[in-house]
Amino acid sequence: MTRLQPDDICHITSNLADYSRDLELKTGRSLLGIACLACGMDEETFKNRQLDKSICVVPVTAGMGIISRFSDTVAAILTFLGCRAAVADQTDVTGVAHAFASGYDALMMADDNRFVAIDLHARQVTDNADATGRGFAAALDLMAGGIRGRDVLVLGCGPVGAAGAGLLASLGARVALLDKDRHAAVQVKETVSDRYRSADIKIEDHLETALSYHRFILEATPALDTINGALVSQDMRVAAPGVPLGVSSEAAALLGPHLVHDTLEIGVAVMAVSLFCESIRIDR
Ligand code: 2YC
């Protein structure tokens, strides 16, 4: 899991409205719209319930410690979506205890290994890796004008790529998996095939070859420049949750509006909507 640097996120808070509009131009849906699609919830339902829960973001000093502006940025994304969110005044256990005592409905916090949203009523945990994979898969579905029956290439079979592959398979895509560790691809193929029995899943072994005959790409590797200018075709659509961006600057320039990438926004938005999905499921 790549650890974010302050420079990766310092631009986010002041650009949320522009970024959401940029997503609408690229996918037809806003940041909230993409997150709702990833969670199978309509936006009106979310908007009717977004104030039902208060969310406390708790900074965590464990391990490599605080990332400057991380908690503030997470809270800003939640607030932009219309949620009631605040950063705890204290870190770690003190912050968690304060959030409980203050009656918050959910927590969001991250150590070096996991970034989670915890619904304190439903006792549901949503992981950022899963949420990010689903969010970018939803963006790719939108960029493709509906991914059902289309061939999609998932680069990187870690937790993000696995979650993206699962959503894409559930949407009816024909999923090809590629990872430099072939065993990781095999594992994801087995997991997704078990969950979606009719899923059409295959494994690719050669990056350049696989890119030569796939238009729709989920780039979920932690490597730089996985996709370079020579491998990009005009009709490609790339959703790239991988941090750092796995698309070279030359390839990104060629892709233009057909590339969706960010370092935090879509994953946090899906985590937020997931909190409300769980409560709706629990309430039924
Ligand atoms: O500021 C804090 O509370 C820190 N403990 C946050 C550490 C986040 C570490 N994880 C990452 O940098 C990212 C996640 C946002 C998702 C994957 N890596």
XYZ file of C-alpha atoms and ligand atoms in Angstrom:
302
model
C 0.000 0.000 0.000
C 1.570 3.312 -1.037
C 1.780 5.870 1.777
C 0.486 9.241 0.659
C 2.753 12.254 0.906
C 1.483 15.727 1.875
C 2.103 16.887 -1.701
C -0.243 14.152 -2.971
C -3.213 15.662 -1.107
C -2.489 19.356 -0.422
C -4.432 20.453 -3.547
C -7.599 18.458 -2.829
C -9.623 20.577 -0.386
C -9.532 23.755 -2.463
C -10.363 21.953 -5.717
C -13.238 19.634 -4.785
C -15.944 21.478 -6.740
C -13.735 21.713 -9.835
C -12.732 18.071 -9.527
C -16.357 16.950 -9.264
C -17.199 18.981 -12.379
C -14.179 17.444 -14.137
C -15.517 13.983 -13.276
C -18.909 14.943 -14.712
C -17.251 15.932 -17.980
C -15.258 12.676 -18.092
C -17.874 10.207 -16.855
C -21.222 11.957 -16.899
C -21.475 11.782 -13.133
C -20.156 13.864 -10.217
C -17.908 12.621 -7.409
C -21.047 11.776 -5.419
C -22.697 10.193 -8.453
C -19.758 7.871 -9.053
C -19.659 6.879 -5.370
C -23.395 6.146 -5.395
C -23.017 4.011 -8.525
C -20.192 2.063 -6.841
C -22.494 1.367 -3.886
C -25.652 0.685 -5.874
C -27.451 3.584 -4.224
C -29.330 6.373 -5.991
C -28.192 9.896 -5.211
C -31.597 11.061 -3.939
C -31.612 8.337 -1.285
C -28.149 9.386 -0.175
C -29.096 13.078 -0.131
C -32.135 12.283 1.997
C -29.997 10.491 4.542
C -26.615 12.192 4.405
C -27.341 14.227 7.562
C -28.547 11.173 9.488
C -25.031 10.265 10.534
C -22.162 12.286 11.978
C -18.643 11.171 11.081
C -15.531 11.807 13.163
C -12.127 11.622 11.475
C -9.513 10.587 14.038
C -5.827 11.283 13.328
C -3.587 8.297 14.147
C 0.046 8.734 15.236
C 0.925 5.009 15.147
C 3.733 3.759 12.926
C 4.986 6.414 10.506
C 2.623 8.874 12.099
C 0.444 11.722 10.970
C 0.332 12.790 7.302
C -0.009 16.552 7.223
C -3.558 17.582 6.220
C -4.716 13.952 5.771
C -7.524 14.082 8.354
C -8.537 17.621 7.342
C -8.696 16.545 3.705
C -10.816 13.479 4.487
C -13.217 15.672 6.495
C -13.335 18.229 3.664
C -14.319 15.535 1.145
C -17.066 14.278 3.486
C -18.356 17.822 4.033
C -18.284 18.489 0.271
C -20.556 15.451 -0.178
C -23.004 16.960 2.341
C -22.100 14.774 5.318
C -21.726 16.057 8.887
C -17.997 15.501 9.490
C -15.311 16.843 11.813
C -11.722 16.039 12.781
C -11.280 14.915 16.398
C -9.433 17.370 18.641
C -7.296 14.517 19.915
C -5.453 11.682 18.184
C -5.533 7.898 18.598
C -7.345 6.330 21.585
C -8.226 9.704 23.109
C -9.759 10.818 19.834
C -11.705 7.573 19.431
C -13.008 7.735 23.022
C -14.026 11.362 22.526
C -15.893 10.501 19.337
C -17.803 7.749 21.134
C -18.571 10.020 24.103
C -19.688 12.846 21.818
C -22.220 10.603 20.096
C -20.652 10.377 16.639
C -22.269 7.735 14.453
C -19.141 6.742 12.532
C -15.360 6.995 12.608
C -12.829 7.270 9.814
C -9.153 6.718 10.544
C -5.984 5.267 9.080
C -2.790 3.704 10.326
C 0.037 2.519 8.064
C -1.839 -0.641 7.117
C -5.522 0.240 6.809
C -7.769 3.249 6.219
C -11.282 2.420 7.396
C -14.744 3.834 8.004
C -16.498 2.242 10.981
C -20.248 2.532 11.463
C -20.607 2.548 15.264
C -24.246 1.422 15.157
C -24.184 -1.194 12.400
C -20.690 -2.323 13.422
C -19.728 -2.318 9.727
C -16.165 -1.659 8.561
C -15.518 -0.263 5.072
C -11.924 -0.416 3.855
C -10.463 2.318 1.649
C -8.792 -0.206 -0.686
C -12.112 -1.929 -1.397
C -13.938 1.377 -1.730
C -11.298 2.798 -4.062
C -11.333 -0.248 -6.338
C -15.141 -0.104 -6.568
C -15.177 3.640 -7.137
C -12.730 3.583 -10.026
C -14.418 0.539 -11.557
C -17.676 2.523 -11.510
C -15.898 5.443 -13.208
C -14.605 3.065 -15.901
C -18.113 1.652 -16.419
C -19.338 5.205 -16.986
C -16.459 6.128 -19.334
C -17.236 2.994 -21.360
C -20.894 3.910 -21.623
C -21.685 0.654 -19.833
C -19.044 -2.020 -19.335
C -21.375 -5.049 -19.763
C -19.966 -7.432 -22.352
C -16.840 -5.314 -22.844
C -13.255 -6.504 -22.337
C -11.539 -4.835 -19.373
C -7.911 -5.171 -18.317
C -7.137 -4.888 -14.587
C -3.473 -4.080 -13.977
C -2.452 -4.894 -10.403
C -4.189 -7.617 -8.392
C -3.785 -6.231 -4.892
C -6.766 -5.210 -2.720
C -7.696 -2.249 -4.961
C -7.473 -4.186 -8.228
C -9.308 -7.137 -6.688
C -12.213 -4.956 -5.554
C -12.338 -3.266 -8.949
C -12.310 -6.629 -10.732
C -15.183 -7.790 -8.539
C -17.373 -4.815 -9.341
C -16.528 -4.995 -13.052
C -17.417 -8.702 -13.110
C -20.692 -7.930 -11.308
C -21.447 -5.389 -14.050
C -20.947 -8.065 -16.711
C -17.512 -7.068 -17.979
C -15.157 -9.692 -19.432
C -12.252 -9.211 -17.015
C -8.569 -9.853 -17.791
C -6.185 -9.788 -14.843
C -2.479 -8.997 -14.979
C 0.009 -8.765 -12.139
C 3.767 -9.166 -12.128
C 3.085 -11.764 -9.438
C 0.972 -14.216 -11.449
C -0.156 -15.918 -8.246
C -1.878 -12.711 -7.184
C -3.827 -12.715 -10.440
C -4.739 -16.366 -9.951
C -5.993 -15.596 -6.454
C -8.205 -12.753 -7.658
C -9.536 -14.911 -10.502
C -10.544 -17.602 -8.017
C -12.124 -15.119 -5.584
C -14.107 -13.273 -8.255
C -15.146 -16.501 -10.025
C -16.367 -17.945 -6.729
C -18.452 -14.844 -6.063
C -19.756 -14.338 -9.594
C -20.179 -17.837 -11.028
C -20.927 -16.659 -14.550
C -18.025 -14.216 -14.617
C -15.729 -14.326 -17.651
C -12.288 -13.967 -16.047
C -8.907 -14.640 -17.649
C -5.269 -13.972 -16.850
C -2.862 -12.018 -19.031
C 0.876 -12.536 -18.779
C 2.364 -9.863 -21.010
C 1.680 -6.162 -20.398
C 2.378 -4.747 -23.873
C 0.409 -7.528 -25.559
C -2.538 -7.157 -23.174
C -2.618 -3.373 -23.656
C -2.550 -3.799 -27.431
C -6.016 -5.366 -27.434
C -7.765 -3.780 -24.452
C -9.492 -0.395 -24.599
C -10.761 -0.291 -21.024
C -8.099 -0.335 -18.318
C -8.166 -0.258 -14.515
C -4.600 0.698 -13.536
C -4.275 -0.348 -9.899
C -0.527 -0.858 -9.525
C 1.776 1.136 -7.221
C 4.247 1.480 -10.093
C 5.030 4.591 -12.070
C 4.568 4.626 -15.854
C 2.959 1.211 -16.184
C 1.229 2.716 -19.214
C 3.539 4.867 -21.361
C 2.814 6.886 -24.471
C 3.739 4.063 -26.835
C 1.080 1.793 -25.297
C -1.803 4.252 -25.400
C -4.417 4.179 -28.136
C -6.856 7.001 -28.913
C -9.915 4.917 -27.968
C -8.540 3.858 -24.569
C -10.390 4.704 -21.336
C -8.265 4.451 -18.165
C -9.367 4.563 -14.531
C -6.209 4.755 -12.426
C -6.552 4.398 -8.637
C -2.904 3.393 -8.352
C -0.712 5.799 -6.357
C 1.611 7.067 -7.739
C -0.171 7.440 -11.091
C 0.744 4.474 -13.263
C 0.261 6.461 -16.477
C 3.218 8.435 -17.818
C 2.782 12.164 -18.375
C 3.047 11.563 -22.127
C 0.324 8.888 -21.963
C -1.816 11.088 -19.720
C -1.571 13.914 -22.254
C -2.658 11.553 -25.053
C -5.556 10.209 -22.960
C -6.753 13.691 -21.959
C -10.362 13.406 -20.679
C -10.249 9.624 -20.989
C -8.180 9.247 -17.796
C -9.579 9.362 -14.245
C -7.083 9.482 -11.384
C -6.934 10.868 -7.870
C -5.156 10.066 -4.618
C -8.053 10.165 -2.122
C -11.326 11.677 -3.354
C -13.139 8.784 -5.016
C -12.131 6.248 -2.343
C -13.288 8.485 0.514
C -16.534 9.285 -1.310
C -17.305 5.559 -1.682
C -16.457 4.971 1.993
C -18.906 7.751 2.946
C -21.755 6.413 0.785
C -21.064 2.874 2.023
C -21.751 4.041 5.594
C -25.258 5.053 4.557
C -25.800 1.919 2.490
C -25.094 -0.256 5.527
C -27.471 1.726 7.718
C -30.186 1.463 5.066
C -29.602 -2.314 4.839
C -29.646 -2.597 8.657
C -32.822 -0.495 8.977
C -34.825 -2.672 6.556
O -2.596 11.251 9.501
C -2.856 10.089 9.893
O -3.788 9.820 10.688
C -2.018 8.947 9.362
N -1.963 7.845 10.330
C -2.612 8.485 8.029
C -1.787 7.355 7.396
C -2.378 6.933 6.069
C -1.531 5.821 5.429
N -2.177 5.364 4.197
C -2.009 6.020 3.039
O -1.214 6.904 2.898
C -2.880 5.627 1.879
C -4.333 5.487 2.244
C -5.024 6.788 2.183
C -4.827 4.465 1.260
C -3.599 3.817 0.851
N -2.545 4.448 1.285
